[in-house]
Coordinates of C-alpha atoms in Angstrom, one line a residue:
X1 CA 0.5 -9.0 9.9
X2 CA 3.5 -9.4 8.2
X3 CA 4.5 -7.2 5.4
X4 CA 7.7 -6.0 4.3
X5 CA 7.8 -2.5 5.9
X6 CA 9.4 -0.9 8.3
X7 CA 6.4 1.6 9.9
X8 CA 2.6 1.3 9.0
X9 CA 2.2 5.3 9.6
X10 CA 5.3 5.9 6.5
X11 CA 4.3 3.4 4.5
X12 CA 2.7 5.8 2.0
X13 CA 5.5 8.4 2.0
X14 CA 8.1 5.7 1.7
X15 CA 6.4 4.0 -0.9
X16 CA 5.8 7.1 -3.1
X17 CA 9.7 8.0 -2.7
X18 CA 10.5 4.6 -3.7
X19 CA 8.4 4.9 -7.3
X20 CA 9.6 8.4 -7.7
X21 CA 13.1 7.2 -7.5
X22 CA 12.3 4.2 -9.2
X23 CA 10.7 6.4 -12.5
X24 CA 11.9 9.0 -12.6
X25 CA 12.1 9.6 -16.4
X26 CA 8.3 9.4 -16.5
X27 CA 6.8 11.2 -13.3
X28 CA 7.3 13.6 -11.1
X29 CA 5.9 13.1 -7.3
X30 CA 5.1 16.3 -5.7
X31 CA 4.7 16.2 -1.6
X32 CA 2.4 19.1 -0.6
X33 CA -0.1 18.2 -1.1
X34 CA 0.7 14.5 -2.9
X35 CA -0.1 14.1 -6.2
X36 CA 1.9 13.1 -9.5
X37 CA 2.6 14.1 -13.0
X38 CA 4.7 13.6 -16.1
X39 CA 8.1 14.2 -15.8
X40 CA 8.7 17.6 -17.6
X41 CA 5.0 18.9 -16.7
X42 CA 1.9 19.4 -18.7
X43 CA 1.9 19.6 -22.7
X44 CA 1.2 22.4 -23.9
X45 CA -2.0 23.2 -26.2
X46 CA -3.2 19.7 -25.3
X47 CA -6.2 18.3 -23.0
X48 CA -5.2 17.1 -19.9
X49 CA -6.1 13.7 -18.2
X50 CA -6.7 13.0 -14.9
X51 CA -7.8 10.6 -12.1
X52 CA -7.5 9.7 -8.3
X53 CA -8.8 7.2 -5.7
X54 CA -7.2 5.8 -2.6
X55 CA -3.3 4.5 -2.9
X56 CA -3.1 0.1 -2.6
X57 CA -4.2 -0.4 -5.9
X58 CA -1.1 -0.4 -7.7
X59 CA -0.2 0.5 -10.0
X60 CA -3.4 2.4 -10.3
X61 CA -2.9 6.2 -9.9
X62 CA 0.4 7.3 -10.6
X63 CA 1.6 3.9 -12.3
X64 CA -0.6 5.2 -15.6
X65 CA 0.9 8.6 -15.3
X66 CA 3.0 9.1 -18.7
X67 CA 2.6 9.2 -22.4
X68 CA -0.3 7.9 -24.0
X69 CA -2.4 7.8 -20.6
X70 CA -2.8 10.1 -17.4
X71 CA -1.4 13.4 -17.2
X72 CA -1.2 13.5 -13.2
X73 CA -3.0 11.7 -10.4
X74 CA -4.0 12.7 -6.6
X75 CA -3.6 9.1 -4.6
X76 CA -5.3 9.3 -1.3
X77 CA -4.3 7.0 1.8
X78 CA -5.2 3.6 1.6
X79 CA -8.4 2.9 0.2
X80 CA -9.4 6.4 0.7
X81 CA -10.1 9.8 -1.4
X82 CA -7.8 12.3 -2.2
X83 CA -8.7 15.8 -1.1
X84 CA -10.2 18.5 -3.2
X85 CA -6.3 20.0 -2.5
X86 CA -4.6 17.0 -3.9
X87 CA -6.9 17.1 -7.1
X88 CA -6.6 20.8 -7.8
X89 CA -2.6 20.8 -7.4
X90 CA -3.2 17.5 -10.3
X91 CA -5.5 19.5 -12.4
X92 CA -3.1 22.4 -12.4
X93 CA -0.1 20.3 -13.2
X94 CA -2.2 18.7 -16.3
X95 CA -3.3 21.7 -17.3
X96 CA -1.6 22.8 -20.6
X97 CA -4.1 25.1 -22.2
X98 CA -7.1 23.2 -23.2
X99 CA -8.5 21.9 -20.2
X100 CA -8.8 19.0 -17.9
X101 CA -10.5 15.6 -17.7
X102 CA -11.5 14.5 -14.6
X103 CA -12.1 10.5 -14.8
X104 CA -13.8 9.4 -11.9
X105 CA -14.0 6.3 -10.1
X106 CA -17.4 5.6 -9.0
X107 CA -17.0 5.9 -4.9
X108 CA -18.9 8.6 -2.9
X109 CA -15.6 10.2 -1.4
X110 CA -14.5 10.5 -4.8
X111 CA -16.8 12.1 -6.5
X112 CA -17.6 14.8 -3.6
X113 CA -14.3 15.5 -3.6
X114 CA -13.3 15.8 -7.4
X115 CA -16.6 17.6 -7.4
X116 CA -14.9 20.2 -5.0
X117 CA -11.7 20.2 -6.8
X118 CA -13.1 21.0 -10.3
X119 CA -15.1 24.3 -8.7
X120 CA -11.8 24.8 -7.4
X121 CA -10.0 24.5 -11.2
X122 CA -13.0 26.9 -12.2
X123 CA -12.2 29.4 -10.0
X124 CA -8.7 29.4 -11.6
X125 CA -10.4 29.7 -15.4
X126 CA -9.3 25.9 -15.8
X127 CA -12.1 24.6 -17.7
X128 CA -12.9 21.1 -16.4
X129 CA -15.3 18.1 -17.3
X130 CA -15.7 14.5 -15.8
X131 CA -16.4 11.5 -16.6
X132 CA -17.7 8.5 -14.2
X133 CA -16.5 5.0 -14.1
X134 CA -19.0 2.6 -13.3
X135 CA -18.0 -0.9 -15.1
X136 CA -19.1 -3.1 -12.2
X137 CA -22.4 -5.0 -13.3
X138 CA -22.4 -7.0 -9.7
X139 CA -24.5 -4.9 -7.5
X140 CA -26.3 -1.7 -8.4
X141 CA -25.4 0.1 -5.1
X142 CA -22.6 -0.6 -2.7
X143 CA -20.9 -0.3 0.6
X144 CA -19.3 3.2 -0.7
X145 CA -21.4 4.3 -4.1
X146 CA -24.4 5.0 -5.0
X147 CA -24.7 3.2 -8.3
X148 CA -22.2 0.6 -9.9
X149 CA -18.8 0.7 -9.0
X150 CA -15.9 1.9 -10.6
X151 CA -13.5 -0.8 -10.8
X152 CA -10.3 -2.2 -13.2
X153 CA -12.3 -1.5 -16.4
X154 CA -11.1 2.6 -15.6
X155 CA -7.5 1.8 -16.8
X156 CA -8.8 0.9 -20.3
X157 CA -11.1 4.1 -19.8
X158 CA -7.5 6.0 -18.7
X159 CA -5.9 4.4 -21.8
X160 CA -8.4 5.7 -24.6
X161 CA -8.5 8.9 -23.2
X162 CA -5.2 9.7 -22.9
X163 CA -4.6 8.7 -26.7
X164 CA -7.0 10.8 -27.8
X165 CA -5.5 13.7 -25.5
X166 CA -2.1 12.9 -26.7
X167 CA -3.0 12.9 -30.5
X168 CA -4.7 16.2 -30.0
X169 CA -8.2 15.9 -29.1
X170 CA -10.2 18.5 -28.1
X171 CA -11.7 18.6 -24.0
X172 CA -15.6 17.9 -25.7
X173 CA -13.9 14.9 -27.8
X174 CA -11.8 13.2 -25.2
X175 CA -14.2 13.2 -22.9
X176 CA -16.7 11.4 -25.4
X177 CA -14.3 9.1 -25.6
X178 CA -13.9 8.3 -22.0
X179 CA -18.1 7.9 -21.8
X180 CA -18.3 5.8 -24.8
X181 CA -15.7 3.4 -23.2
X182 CA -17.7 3.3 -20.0
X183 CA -20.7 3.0 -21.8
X184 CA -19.7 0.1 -23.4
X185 CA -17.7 -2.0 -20.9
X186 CA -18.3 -4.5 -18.1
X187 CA -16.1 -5.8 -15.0
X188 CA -17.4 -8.8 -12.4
X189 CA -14.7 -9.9 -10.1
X190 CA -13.8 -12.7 -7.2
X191 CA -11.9 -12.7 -4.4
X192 CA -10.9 -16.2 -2.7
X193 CA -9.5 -13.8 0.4
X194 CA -8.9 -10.8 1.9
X195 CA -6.6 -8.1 2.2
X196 CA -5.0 -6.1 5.1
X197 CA -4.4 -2.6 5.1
X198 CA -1.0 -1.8 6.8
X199 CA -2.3 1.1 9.2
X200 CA -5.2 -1.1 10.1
X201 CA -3.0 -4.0 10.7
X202 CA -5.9 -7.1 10.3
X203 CA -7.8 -8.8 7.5
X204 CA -10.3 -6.4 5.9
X205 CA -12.9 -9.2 6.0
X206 CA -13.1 -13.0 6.4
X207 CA -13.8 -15.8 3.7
X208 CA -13.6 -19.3 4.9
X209 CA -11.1 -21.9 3.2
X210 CA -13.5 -23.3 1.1
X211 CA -15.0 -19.8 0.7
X212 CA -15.3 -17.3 -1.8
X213 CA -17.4 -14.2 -2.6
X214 CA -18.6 -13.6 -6.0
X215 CA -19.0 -9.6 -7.2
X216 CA -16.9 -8.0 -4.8
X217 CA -15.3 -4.8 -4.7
X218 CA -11.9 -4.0 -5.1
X219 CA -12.1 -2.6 -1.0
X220 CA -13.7 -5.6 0.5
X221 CA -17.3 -4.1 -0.1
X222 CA -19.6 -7.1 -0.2
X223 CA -20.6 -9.0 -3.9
X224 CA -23.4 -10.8 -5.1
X225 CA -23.0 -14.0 -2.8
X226 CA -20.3 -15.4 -0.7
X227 CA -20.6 -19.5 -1.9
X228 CA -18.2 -22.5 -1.8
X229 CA -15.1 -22.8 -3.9
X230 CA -15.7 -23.4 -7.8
X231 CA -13.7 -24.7 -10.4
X232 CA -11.8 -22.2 -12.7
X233 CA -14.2 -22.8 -15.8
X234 CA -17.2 -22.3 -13.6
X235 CA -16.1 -19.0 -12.0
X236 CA -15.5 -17.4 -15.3
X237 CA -18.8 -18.6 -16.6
X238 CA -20.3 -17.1 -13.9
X239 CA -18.5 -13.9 -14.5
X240 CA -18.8 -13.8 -18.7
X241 CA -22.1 -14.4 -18.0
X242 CA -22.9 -11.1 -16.2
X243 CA -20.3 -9.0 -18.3
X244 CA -21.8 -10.3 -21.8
X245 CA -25.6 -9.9 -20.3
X246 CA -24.9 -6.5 -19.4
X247 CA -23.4 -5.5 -22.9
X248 CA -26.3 -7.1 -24.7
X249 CA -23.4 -8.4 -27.1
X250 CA -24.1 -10.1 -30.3
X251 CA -22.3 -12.6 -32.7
X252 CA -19.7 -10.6 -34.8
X253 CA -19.2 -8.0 -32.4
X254 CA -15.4 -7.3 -31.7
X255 CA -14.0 -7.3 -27.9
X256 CA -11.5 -6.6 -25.7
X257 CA -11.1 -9.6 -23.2
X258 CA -9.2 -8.3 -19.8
X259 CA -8.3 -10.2 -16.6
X260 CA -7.4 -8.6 -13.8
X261 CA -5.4 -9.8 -11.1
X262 CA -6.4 -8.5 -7.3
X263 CA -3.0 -8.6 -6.1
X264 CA -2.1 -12.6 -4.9
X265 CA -3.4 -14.4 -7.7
X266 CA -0.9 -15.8 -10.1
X267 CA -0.8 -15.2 -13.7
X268 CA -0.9 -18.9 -14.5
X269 CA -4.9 -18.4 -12.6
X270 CA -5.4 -15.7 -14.7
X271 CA -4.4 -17.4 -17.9
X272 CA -6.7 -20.4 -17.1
X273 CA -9.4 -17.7 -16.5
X274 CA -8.7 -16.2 -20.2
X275 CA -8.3 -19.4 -22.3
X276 CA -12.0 -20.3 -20.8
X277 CA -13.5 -16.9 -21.3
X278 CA -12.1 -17.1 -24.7
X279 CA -13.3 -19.9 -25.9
X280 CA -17.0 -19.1 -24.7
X281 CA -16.7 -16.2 -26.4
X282 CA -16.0 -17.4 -29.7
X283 CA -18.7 -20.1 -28.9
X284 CA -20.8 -17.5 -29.1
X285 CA -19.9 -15.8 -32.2
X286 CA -18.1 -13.0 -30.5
X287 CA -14.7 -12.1 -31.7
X288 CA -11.9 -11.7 -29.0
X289 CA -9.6 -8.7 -31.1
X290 CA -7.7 -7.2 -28.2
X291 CA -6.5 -9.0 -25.1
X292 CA -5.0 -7.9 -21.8
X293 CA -4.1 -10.4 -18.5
X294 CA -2.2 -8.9 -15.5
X295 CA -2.3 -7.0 -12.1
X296 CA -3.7 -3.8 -13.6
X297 CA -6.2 -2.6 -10.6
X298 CA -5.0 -4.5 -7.5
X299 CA -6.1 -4.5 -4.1
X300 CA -3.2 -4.8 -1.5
X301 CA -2.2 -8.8 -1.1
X302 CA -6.4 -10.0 -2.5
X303 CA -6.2 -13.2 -4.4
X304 CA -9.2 -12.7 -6.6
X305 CA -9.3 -11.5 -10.0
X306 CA -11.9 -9.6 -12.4
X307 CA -12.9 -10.2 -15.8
X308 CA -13.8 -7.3 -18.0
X309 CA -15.2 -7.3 -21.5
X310 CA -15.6 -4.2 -23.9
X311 CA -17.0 -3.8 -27.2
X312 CA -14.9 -2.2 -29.8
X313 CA -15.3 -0.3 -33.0
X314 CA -12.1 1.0 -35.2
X315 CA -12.1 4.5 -33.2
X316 CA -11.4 2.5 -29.8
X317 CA -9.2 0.0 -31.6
X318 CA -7.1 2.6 -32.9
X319 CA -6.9 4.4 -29.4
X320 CA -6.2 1.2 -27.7
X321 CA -3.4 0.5 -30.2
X322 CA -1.8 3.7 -29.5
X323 CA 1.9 3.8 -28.2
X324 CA 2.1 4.5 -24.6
X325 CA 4.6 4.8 -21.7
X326 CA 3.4 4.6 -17.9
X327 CA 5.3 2.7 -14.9
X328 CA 2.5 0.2 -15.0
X329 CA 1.8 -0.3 -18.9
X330 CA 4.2 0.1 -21.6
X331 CA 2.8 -0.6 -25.2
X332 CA 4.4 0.4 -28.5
X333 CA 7.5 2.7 -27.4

């Protein structure tokens, strides 16, 4: 294993010292129990936003922690849940009066413990909801769900949401918001290799060189198929394919167009992958309107990507246009 680190059992407080340091005009990192919020604390009179899931996905968590998005987030040790203590210390610092969103990717650990968390916010007269993210059209149950998987279509889900929270929603509207974009999004990914998790020390799981494995999850859960290497144009199809089925989209619809890096895949990969996708799309009549290419949801050192498609209508348009500023995505400020 060889990873720039100096000892796998501190990886995780180092690294969250390191980004604290790093932005510390944006977030606040809070030990005991870990979790993170906006610098400054919770607004006042607005709805708070909030989501969790295990840390080596950066900058997912605390990286879209910040105006325009999350209000705090509990990361768990790698590729594992935070505890329902870790969510309720996040749900207290996002709390500023008219309750709390609890965005939830789909993963059983998750869910049982944000579950536990918000009867924990109850019990404090914090009044909670939650929404589910389950963009992943590749298999309908999984090594760690029950259902789709929540995967890198949950940091458009975290960006809507937190617009409409920042611009004054009410708790009933935001969370519409957040289950009309996971309504009408859909995320198939790759990955050519695996990843290693530091504590662990070895490969997650193994993918021959001429080898990779269509559908998978951002953890290493197993995808639709593990088959040879494809070219560029026929991996996308393959993926646009699945997303577009699963919409049901039509010609003249509008859509946001997302690639996602896993963590080792260059952006020159991932801009091969878009200029294919969009061009099928407008083959098709569909109108690319919003476009976003990066290492949003990663998965330690994974080359792989995911491609994610969502419909739009003028309310998400104008939420996904809205200024924000997070660690991991600035826009408009």
């Amino acid at each position: 294993m060889k990873k720039i680190i100096n000892d796998p059992a501190t990886v995780l407080d180092e690294m969250n010292r390191g980004f604290a340091a790093a932005y510390a005009n944006i977030v606040e990192v809070h030990e005991d129990p870990l979790y993170v919020c906006r610098a400054g604390g919770a607004v006042q009179g607005k709805v708070g936003v909030i989501s969790g899931g295990g840390s080596g996905h950066e900058p997912l968590g605390g990286g879209y922690v910040g105006k325009g998005m999350l209000s705090a987030a509990a990361p768990g040790a790698f590729f594992s849940s935070p505890t329902p203590d870790q969510i309720l210390a996040a749900t207290q610092a996002a709390d500023g009066g008219a309750g709390v969103l609890h965005l939830i990717l789909n993963y059983t650990g998750d869910i049982l413990n944000f579950e536990t968390g918000a009867e924990l916010a109850d019990m404090e007269d914090i009044p909670v909801t939650t929404v589910v993210i389950n963009d992943d059209v590749a298999v309908e149950d999984s090594t760690w769900t029950a259902g789709r998987r929540g995967v890198a279509g949950a940091i458009v889900a975290f960006k809507l949401a937190g617009a409409a929270a920042d611009r004054g929603d009410d708790l009933a509207n935001v969370t519409r918001i957040a289950a009309k974009a996971n309504d009408w999004m859909a995320t198939m990914g790759l990955a050519l290799t695996p990843c290693t998790v530091p504590t662990v020390g070895k490969p997650s799981f193994e993918l021959g060189e001429d080898e990779m494995e269509l559908g998978i999850g951002v953890h290493g859960e197993p995808g639709v198929k593990r088959v040879p290497m494809m070219k560029a144009d026929d991996i996308v199809d393959t993926l646009l394919d699945a997303t577009v089925g699963d919409l049901k989209l039509e010609r003249g619809e509008n859509v946001l167009l997302y690639i996602n890096g896993l963590g080792a895949t260059p952006l020159c990969e991932q801009y091969i992958m878009y200029n294919r996708a969009a061009n099928r799309l407008a083959d098709m009549g569909i109108n690319v309107t919003r476009s976003q290419v990066g290492n949003f949801f990663t998965s330690l050192e994974m080359a792989g990507a995911s491609l994610t498609v969502m419909r739009l209508d003028d309310e998400l348009t104008e939420l996904y246009d809205a200024p924000m500023h997070t660690a991991g995505w600035r826009a408009g400020m």
